[in-house]
Tab-separated table of C-alpha atoms and ligand atoms in Angstrom:
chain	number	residue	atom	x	y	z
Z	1379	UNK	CA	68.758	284.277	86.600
Z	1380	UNK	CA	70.942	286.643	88.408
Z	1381	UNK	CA	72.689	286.943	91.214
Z	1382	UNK	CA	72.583	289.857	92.421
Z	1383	UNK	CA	75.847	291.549	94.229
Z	1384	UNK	CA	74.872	295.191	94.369
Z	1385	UNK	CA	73.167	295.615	97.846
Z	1386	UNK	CA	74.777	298.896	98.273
Z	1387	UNK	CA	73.309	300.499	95.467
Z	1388	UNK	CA	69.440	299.790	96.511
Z	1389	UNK	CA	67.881	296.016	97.903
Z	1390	UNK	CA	64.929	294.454	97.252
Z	1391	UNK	CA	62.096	295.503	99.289
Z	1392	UNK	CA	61.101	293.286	101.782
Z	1393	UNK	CA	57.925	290.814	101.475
Z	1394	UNK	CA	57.040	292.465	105.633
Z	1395	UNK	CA	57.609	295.857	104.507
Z	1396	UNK	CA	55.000	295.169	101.151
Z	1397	UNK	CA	52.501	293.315	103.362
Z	1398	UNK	CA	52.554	296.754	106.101
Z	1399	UNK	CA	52.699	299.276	103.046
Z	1400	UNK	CA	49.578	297.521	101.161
Z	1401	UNK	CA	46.538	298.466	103.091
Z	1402	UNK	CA	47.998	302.618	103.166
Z	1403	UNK	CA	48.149	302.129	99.329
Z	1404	UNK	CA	44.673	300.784	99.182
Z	1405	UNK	CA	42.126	301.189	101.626
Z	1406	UNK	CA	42.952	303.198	104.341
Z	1407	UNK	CA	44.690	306.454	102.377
Z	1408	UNK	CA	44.325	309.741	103.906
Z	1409	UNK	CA	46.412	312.617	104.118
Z	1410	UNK	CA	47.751	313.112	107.411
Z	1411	UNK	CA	46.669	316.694	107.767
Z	1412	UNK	CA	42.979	316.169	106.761
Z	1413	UNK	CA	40.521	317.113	109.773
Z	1414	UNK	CA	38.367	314.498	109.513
Z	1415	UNK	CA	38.474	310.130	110.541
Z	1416	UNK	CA	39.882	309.139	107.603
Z	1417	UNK	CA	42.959	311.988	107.572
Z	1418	UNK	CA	43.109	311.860	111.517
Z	1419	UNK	CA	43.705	307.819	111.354
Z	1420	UNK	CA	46.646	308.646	108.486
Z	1421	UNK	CA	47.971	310.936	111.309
Z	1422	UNK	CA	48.335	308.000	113.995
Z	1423	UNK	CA	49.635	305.770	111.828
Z	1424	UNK	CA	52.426	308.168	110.632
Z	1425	UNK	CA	52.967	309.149	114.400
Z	1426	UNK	CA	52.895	305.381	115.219
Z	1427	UNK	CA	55.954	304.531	112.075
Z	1428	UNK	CA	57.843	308.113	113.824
Z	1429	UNK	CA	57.683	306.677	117.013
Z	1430	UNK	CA	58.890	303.247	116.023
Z	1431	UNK	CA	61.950	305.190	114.082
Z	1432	UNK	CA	62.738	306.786	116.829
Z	1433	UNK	CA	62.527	303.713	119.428
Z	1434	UNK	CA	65.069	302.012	117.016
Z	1435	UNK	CA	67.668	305.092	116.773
Z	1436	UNK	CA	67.025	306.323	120.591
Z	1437	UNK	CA	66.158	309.093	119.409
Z	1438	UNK	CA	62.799	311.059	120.281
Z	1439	UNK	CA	60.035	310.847	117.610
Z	1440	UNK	CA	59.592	314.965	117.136
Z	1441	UNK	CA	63.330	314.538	116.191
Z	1442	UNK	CA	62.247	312.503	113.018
Z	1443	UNK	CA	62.308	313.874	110.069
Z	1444	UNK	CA	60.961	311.716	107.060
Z	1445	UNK	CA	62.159	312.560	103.675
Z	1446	UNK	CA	62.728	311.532	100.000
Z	1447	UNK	CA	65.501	309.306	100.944
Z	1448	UNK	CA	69.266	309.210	102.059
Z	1449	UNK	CA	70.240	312.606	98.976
Z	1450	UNK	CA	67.695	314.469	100.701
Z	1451	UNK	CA	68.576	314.267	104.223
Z	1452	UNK	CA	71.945	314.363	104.089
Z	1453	UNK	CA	71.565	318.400	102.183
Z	1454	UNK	CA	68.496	318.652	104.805
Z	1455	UNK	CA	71.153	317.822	107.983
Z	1456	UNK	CA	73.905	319.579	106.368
Z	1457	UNK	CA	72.160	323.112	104.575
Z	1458	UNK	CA	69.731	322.826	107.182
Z	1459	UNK	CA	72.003	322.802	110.200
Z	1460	UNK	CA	74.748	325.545	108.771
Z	1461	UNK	CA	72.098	327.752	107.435
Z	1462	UNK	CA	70.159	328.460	110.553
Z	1463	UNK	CA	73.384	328.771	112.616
Z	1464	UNK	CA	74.766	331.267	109.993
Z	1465	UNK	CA	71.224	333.066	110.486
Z	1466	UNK	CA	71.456	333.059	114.169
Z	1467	UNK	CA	75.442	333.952	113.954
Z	1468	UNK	CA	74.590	337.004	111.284
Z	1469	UNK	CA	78.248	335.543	109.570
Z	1470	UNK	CA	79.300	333.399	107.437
Z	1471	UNK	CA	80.158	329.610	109.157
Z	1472	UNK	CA	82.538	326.949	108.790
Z	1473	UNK	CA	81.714	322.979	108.269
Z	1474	UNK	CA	84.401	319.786	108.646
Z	1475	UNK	CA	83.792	317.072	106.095
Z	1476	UNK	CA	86.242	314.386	104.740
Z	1477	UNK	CA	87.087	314.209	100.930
Z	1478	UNK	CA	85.350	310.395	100.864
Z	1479	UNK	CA	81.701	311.587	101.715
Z	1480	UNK	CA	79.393	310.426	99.196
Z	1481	UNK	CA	78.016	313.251	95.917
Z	1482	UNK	CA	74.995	314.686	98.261
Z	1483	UNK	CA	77.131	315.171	101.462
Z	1484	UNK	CA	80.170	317.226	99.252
Z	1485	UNK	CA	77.681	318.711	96.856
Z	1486	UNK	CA	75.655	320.211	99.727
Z	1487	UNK	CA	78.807	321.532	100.962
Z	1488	UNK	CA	80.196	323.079	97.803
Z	1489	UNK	CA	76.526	324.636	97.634
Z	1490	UNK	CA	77.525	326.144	101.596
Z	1491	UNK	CA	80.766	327.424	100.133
Z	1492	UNK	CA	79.604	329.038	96.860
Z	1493	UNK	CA	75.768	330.319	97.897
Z	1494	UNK	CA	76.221	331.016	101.549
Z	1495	UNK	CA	80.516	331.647	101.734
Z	1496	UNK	CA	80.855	329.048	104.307
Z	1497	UNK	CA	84.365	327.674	104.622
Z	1498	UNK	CA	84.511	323.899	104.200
Z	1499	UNK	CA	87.359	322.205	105.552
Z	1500	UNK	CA	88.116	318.314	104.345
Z	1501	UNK	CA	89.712	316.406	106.790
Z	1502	UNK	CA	92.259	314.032	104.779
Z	1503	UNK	CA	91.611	310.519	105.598
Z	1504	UNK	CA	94.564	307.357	105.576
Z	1505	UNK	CA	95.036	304.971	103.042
Z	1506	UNK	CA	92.389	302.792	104.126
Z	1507	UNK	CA	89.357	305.420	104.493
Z	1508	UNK	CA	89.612	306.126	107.893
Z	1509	UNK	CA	89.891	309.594	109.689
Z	1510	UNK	CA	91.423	310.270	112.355
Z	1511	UNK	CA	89.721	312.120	115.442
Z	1512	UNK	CA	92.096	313.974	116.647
Z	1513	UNK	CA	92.879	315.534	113.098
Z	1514	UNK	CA	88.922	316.255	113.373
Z	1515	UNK	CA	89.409	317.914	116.302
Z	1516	UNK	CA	92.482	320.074	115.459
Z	1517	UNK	CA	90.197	321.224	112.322
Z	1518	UNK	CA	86.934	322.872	114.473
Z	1519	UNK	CA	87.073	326.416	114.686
Z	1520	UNK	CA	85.237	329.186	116.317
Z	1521	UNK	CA	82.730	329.420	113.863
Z	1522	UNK	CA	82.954	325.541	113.134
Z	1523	UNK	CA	79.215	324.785	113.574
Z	1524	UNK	CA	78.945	320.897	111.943
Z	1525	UNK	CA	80.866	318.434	111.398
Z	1526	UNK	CA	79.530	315.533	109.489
Z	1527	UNK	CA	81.023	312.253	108.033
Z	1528	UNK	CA	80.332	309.149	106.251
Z	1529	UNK	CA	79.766	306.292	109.814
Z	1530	UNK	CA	80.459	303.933	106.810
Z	1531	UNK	CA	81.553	304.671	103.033
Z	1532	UNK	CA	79.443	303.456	100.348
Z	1533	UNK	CA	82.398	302.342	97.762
Z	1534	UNK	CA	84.895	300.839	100.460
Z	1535	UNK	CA	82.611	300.124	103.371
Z	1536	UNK	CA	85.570	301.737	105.298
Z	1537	UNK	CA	83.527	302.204	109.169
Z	1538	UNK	CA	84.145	305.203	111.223
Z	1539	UNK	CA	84.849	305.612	114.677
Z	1540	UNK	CA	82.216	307.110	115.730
Z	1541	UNK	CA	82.291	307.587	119.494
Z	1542	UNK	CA	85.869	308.548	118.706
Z	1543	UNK	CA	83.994	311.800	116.481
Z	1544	UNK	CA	81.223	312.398	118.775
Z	1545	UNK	CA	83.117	312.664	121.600
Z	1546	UNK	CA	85.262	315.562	120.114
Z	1547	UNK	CA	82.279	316.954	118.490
Z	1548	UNK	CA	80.558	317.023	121.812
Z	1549	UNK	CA	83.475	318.122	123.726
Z	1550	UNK	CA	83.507	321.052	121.201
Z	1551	UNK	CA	79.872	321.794	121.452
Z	1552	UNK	CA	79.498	321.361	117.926
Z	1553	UNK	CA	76.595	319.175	116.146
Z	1554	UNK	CA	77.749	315.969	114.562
Z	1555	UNK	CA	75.878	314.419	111.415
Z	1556	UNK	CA	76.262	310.976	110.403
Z	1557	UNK	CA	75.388	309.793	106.801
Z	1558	UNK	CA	74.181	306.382	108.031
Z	1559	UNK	CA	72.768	305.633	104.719
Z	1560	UNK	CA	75.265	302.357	104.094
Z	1561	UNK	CA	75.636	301.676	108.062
Z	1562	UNK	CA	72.024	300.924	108.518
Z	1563	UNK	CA	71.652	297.135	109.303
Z	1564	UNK	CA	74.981	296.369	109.572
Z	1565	UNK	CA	76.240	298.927	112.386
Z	1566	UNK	CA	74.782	300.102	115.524
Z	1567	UNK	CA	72.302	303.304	115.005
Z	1568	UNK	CA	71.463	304.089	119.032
Z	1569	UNK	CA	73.905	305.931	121.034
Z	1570	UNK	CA	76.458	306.702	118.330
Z	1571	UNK	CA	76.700	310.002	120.148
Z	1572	UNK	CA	75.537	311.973	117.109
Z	1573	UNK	CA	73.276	314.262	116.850
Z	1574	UNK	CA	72.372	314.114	113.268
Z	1575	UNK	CA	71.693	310.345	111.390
Z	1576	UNK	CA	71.071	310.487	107.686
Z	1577	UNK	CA	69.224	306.547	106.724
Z	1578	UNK	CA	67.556	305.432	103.063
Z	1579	UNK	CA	65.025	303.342	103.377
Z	1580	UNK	CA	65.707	301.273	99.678
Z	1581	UNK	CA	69.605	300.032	101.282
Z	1582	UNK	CA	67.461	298.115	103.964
Z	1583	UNK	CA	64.477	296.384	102.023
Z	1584	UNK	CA	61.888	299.750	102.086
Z	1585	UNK	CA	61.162	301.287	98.875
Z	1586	UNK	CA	63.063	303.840	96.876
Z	1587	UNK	CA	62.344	307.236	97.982
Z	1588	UNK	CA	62.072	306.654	100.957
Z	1589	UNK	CA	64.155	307.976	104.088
Z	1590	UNK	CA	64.729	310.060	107.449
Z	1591	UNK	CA	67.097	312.506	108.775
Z	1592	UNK	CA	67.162	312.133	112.775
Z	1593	UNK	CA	68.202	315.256	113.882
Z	1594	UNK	CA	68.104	316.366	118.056
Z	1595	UNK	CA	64.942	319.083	118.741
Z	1596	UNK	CA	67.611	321.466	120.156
Z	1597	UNK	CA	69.353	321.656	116.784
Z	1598	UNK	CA	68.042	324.738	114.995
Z	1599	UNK	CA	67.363	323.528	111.532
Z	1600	UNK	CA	66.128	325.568	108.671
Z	1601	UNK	CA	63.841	324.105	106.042
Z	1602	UNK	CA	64.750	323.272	102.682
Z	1603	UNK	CA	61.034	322.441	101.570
Z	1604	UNK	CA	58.841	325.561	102.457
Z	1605	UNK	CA	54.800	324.898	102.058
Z	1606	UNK	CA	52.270	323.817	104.437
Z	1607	UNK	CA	54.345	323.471	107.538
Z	1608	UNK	CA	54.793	319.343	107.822
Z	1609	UNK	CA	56.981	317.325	109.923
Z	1610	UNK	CA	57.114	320.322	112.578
Z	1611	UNK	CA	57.984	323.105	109.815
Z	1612	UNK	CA	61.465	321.200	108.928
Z	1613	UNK	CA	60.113	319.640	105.933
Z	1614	UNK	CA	56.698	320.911	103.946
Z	1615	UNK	CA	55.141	318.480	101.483
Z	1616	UNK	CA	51.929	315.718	102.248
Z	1617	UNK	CA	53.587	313.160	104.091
Z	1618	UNK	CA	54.083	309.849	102.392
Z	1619	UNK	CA	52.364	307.591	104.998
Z	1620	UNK	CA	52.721	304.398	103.263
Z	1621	UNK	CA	56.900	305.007	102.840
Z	1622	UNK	CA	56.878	305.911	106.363
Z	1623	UNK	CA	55.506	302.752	108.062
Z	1624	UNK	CA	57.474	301.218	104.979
Z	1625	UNK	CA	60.639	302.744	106.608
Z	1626	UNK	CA	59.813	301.881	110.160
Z	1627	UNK	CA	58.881	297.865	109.600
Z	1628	UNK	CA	62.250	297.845	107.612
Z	1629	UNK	CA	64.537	299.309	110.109
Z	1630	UNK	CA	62.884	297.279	112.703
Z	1631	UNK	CA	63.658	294.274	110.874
Z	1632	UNK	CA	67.396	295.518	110.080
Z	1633	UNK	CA	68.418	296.371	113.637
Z	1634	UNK	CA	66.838	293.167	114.721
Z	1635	UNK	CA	68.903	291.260	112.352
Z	1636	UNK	CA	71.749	293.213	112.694
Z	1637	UNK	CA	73.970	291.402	114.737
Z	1638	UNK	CA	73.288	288.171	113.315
Z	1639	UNK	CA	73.687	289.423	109.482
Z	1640	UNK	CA	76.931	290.862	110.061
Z	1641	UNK	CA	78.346	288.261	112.152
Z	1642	UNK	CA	76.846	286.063	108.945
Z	1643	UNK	CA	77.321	288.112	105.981
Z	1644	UNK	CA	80.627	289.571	106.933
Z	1645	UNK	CA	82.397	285.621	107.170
Z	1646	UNK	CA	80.775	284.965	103.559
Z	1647	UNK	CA	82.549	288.361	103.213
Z	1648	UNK	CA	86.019	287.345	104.517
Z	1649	UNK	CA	85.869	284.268	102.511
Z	1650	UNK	CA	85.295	285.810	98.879
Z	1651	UNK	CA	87.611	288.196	99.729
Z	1652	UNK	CA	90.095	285.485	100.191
Z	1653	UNK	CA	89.107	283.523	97.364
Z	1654	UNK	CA	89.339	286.529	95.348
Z	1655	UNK	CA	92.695	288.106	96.407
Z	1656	UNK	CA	93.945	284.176	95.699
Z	1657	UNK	CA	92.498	283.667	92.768
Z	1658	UNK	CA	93.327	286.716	91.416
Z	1659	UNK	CA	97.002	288.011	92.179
Z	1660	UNK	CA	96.665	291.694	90.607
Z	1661	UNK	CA	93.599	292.134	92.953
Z	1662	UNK	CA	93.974	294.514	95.384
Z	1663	UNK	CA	91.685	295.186	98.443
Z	1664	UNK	CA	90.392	298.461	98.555
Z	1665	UNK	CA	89.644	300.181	102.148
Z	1666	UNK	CA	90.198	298.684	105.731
Z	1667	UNK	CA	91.575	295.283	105.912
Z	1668	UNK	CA	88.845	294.643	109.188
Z	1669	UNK	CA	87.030	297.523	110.149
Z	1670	UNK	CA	84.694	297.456	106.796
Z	1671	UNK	CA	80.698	296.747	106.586
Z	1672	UNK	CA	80.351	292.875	106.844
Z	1673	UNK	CA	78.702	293.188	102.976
Z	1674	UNK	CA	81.349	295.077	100.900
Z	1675	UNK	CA	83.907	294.131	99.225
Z	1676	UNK	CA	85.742	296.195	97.026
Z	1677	UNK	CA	89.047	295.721	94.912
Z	1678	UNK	CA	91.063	297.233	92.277
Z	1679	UNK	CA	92.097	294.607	89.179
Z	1680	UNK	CA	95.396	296.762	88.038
Z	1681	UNK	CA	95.540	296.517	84.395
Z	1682	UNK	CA	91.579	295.285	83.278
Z	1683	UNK	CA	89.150	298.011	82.908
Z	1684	UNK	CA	86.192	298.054	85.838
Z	1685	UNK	CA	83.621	297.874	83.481
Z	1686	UNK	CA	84.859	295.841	81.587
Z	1687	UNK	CA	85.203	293.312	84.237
Z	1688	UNK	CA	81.583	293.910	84.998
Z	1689	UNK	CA	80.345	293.094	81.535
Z	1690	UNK	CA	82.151	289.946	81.719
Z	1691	UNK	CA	80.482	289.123	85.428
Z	1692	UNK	CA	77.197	289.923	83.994
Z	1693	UNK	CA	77.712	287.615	80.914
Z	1694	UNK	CA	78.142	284.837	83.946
Z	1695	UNK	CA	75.297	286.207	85.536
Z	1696	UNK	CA	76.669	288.245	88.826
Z	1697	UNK	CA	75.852	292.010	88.820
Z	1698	UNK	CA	77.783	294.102	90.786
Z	1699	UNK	CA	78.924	297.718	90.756
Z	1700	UNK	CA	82.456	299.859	89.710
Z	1701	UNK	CA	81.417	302.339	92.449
Z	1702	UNK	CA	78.645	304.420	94.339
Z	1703	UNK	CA	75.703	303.988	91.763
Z	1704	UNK	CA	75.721	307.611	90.887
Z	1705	UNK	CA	79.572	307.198	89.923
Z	1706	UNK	CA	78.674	303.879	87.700
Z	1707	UNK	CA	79.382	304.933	84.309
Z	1708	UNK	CA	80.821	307.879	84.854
Z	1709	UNK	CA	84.487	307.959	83.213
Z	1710	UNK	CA	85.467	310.433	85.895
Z	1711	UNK	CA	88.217	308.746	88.584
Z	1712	UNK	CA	86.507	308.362	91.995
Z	1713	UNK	CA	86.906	310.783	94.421
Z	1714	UNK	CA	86.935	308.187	97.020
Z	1715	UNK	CA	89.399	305.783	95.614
Z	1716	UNK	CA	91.785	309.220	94.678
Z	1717	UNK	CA	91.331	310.209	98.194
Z	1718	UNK	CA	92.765	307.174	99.301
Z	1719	UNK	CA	96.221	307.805	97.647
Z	1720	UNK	CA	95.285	304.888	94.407
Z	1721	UNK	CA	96.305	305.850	91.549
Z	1722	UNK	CA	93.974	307.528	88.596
Z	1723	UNK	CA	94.762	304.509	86.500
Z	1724	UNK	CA	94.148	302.190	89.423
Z	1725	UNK	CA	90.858	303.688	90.259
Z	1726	UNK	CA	89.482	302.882	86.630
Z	1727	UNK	CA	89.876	299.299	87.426
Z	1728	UNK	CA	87.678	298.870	90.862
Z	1729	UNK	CA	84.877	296.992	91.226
Z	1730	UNK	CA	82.329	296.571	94.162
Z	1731	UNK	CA	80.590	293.597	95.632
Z	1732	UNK	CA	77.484	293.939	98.190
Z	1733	UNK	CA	76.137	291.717	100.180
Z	1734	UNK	CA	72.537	291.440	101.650
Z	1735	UNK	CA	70.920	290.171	105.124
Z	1736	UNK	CA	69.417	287.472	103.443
Z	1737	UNK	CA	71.260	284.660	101.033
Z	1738	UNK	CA	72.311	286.054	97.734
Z	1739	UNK	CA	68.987	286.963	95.568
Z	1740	UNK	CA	68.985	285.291	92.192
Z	1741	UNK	CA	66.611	287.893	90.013
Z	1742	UNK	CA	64.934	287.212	86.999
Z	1743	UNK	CA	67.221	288.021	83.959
Z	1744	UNK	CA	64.683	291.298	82.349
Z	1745	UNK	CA	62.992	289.687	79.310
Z	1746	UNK	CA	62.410	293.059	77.768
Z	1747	UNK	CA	66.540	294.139	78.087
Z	1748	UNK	CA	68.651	291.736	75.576
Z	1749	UNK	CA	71.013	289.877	78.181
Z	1750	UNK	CA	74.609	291.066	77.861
Z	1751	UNK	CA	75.609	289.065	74.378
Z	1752	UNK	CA	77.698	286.010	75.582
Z	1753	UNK	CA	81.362	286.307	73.564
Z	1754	UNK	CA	81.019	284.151	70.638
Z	1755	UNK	CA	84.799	283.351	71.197
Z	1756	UNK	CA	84.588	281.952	74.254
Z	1757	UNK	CA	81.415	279.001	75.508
Z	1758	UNK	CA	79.231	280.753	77.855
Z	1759	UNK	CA	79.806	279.754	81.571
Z	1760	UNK	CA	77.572	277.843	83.472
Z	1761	UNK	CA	76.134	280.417	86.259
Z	1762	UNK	CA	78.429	278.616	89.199
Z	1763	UNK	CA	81.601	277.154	87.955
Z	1764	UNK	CA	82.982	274.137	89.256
Z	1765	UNK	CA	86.266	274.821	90.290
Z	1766	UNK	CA	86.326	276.067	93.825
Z	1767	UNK	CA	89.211	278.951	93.993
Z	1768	UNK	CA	88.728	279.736	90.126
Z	1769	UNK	CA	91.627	279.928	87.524
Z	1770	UNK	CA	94.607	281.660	88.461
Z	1771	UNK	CA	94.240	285.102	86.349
Z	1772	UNK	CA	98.075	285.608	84.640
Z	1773	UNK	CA	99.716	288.761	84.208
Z	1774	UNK	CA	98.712	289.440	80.469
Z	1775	UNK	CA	95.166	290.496	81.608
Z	1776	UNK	CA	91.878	289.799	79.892
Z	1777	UNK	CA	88.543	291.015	81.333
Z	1778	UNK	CA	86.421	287.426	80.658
Z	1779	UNK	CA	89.579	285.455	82.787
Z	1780	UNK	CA	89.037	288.106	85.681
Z	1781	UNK	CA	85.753	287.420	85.465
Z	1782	UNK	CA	85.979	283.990	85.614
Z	1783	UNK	CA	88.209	283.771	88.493
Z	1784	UNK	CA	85.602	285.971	90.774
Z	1785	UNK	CA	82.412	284.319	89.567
Z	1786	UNK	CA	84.504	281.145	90.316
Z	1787	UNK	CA	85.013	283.039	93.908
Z	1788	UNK	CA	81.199	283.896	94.561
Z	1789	UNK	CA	80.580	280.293	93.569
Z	1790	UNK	CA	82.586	278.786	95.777
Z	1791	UNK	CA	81.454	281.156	98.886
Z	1792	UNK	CA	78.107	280.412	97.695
Z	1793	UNK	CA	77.793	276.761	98.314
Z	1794	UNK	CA	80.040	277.234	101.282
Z	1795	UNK	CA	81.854	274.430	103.219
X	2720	PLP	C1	76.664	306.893	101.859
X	2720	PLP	C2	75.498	307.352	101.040
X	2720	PLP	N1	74.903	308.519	101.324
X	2720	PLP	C3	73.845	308.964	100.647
X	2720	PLP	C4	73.304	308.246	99.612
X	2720	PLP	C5	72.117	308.785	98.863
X	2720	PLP	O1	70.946	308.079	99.196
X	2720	PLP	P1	69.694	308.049	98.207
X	2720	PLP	O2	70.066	307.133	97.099
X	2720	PLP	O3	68.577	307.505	99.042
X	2720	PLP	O4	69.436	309.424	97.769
X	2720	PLP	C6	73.878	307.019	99.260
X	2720	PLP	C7	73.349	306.256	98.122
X	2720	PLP	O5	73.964	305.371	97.598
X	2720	PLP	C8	74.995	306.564	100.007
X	2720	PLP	O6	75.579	305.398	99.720
């Protein structure tokens, strides 16, 4: 068995969502925009999961837009939003971003910048992840016509202050997006003051592919998708019905949970970060000390590759991350970690635990992928390690001690006081 420390990456989708999913996969199919009983009932119960989106966000159900997940509305908010006001303006526009947004929130706006010669300021952020709304504010322009930023970031689970940015959005008159994707369950979604909420339905127990931009009716919005005119023109394609009430049971679940979870999961969170950074004396903290989702934590090991410290976790049986997902096994520094002022070496040697709502999954070892080959030089750990605070790692680093020392950290939080 596993345990399974990746929750920011995707989670396991949730027994309630499977059970309100089944009978759309099954029996009562239909496409939405069939005129006749069976396509007409497809059509209430999609309008039923909108509505139920919408109750949760505060947010009126025409403004929900369900898409492919948290990639595709995140370039739906962002090309969407500064394509139809460059139409309407007849010149080319100007978005505010930070430098830590996640690959589909910069990629989208490099895309602005190169196809459409918008101008794409990046608002530097501190040493912990955290912008500052004032220098937000001394960035819009004239032709400034979005500004949208990570509420939480997915590699440091630094949190924004959001009423902070909506207030000088609003005050500005210009729309605000939020890439919500990792705040979903763990921060409040409902009178952020955005206009704009980007969620993925597989980081709060729906399935992959899966997802919804929120974006205010009076926010002119052109389509990415062009076809048969779905989801009010903003988004062409047969609906996915199933994903939808998927989507809505699990972000019911999430906000009801919410409070409880992170008050939970972030003092499991304070405590293997504790046992870590003492267990470990090279380990350094990555992102805000406090003001971080109650699941992540992330550190840099200076000296001991990333990956190679999560080879040696996975040998004990703890999978975790180096990164965003996308950035996993990509030799390329991260942008996030860079942006932060850590140095290239540094950022080589970060690693990423994420915690769930619920206790830590243990999943079934894959019979059909050879488990990572235990080190004939050293006897295979036992999946939770005895000592409490873990071995002390010394300054001559190897990878397997590292290793040892955290899953030693994870064990202890795990059986807990
Ligand atoms: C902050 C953030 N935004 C967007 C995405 C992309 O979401 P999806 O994987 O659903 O495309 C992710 C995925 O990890 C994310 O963490």
């Amino acid at each position: 068995m596993m345990l399974y420390l990746d929750h920011a990456a995707t989670t396991p989708v949730r027994p309630e969502v499977r059970a309100a999913m089944l009978p759309l996969l099954t029996d009562r199919f239909g496409n939405p925009s069939s005129h006749h009983t069976v396509g007409e009932r497809a059509a209430a119960v999609l309008a039923d999961a909108r509505a139920r989106v919408a109750a949760v966000l505060g947010m009126r159900p025409g403004d929900i837009v369900f898409t492919s997940g948290g990639t595709e509305a995140n370039n739906l908010a962002i090309k969407g939003i500064a394509i139809a006001a460059q139409l309407r303006r007849a010149a080319p526009v100007h978005v505010v971003t930070t430098p830590i947004e996640h690959e589909s929130v910069l990629a989208s706006c490099d895309h602005l910048a190169r196809v459409h010669g918008a101008e794409i300021t990046r608002v530097p952020v501190d040493a912990t992840g955290r912008v500052d709304p004032d220098a937000v504010a001394a960035a819009l322009r004239e032709d400034t016509v979005l500004v949208t930023i990570g509420y939480a970031n997915n590699e440091i689970g630094t949190v924004q202050d959001a009423a902070a940015l909506a207030g000088v959005t609003s005050a500005a008159r210009v729309p605000l997006h939020l890439d919500a994707v990792q705040a979903a369950g763990w921060l409040p979604l409902a009178g952020t003051g955005a206009d704009a909420l980007s969620i993925a339905g597989h980081k709060i127990g729906a399935p992959q592919g899966t997802g919804v931009l929120a974006v205010r009716g009076r926010i002119p919005l052109e389509p990415l998708l062009h076809g048969g005119g779905q989801e009010r023109d903003r988004r062409s394609g047969t609906e996915n019905v199933a994903g939808a009430v998927g989507f809505a049971t699990a972000l019911e679940l999430a906000e009801r949970e919410r409070e409880d979870a992170a008050g939970r999961t972030g003092a499991l969170r304070d405590a293997f970060i504790a046992a870590v950074l003492s267990a470990v004396p090279l380990a350094q903290l990555t992102g805000h000390p406090v003001l971080r989702l109650p699941g992540t934590a992330s550190f840099t090991f200076r000296g001991v590759s990333g990956e190679a410290v999560l080879l040696e976790l996975e040998r004990r049986g703890i999978v975790s991350s180096s990164g965003s997902a996308c950035a996993a096994g990509s030799d390329e520094p991260s942008h996030v970690l860079l942006a932060l002022g850590i140095a290239p070496a540094d950022t080589q040697t970060a690693v990423r635990f994420t915690f769930g709502h619920g206790a830590v999954p243990a999943v079934p070892a894959d019979p059909a992928r050879p488990a990572v080959p235990a080190d004939p030089a050293r006897p295979a750990d036992p999946a939770a390690p005895a000592a409490p605070a873990g071995p002390a790692v010394p300054a001559a680093i190897d990878p397997a001690a590292l290793a040892a020392a955290v899953a030693a950290s994870v064990a202890a939080v795990r059986s807990g006081p």
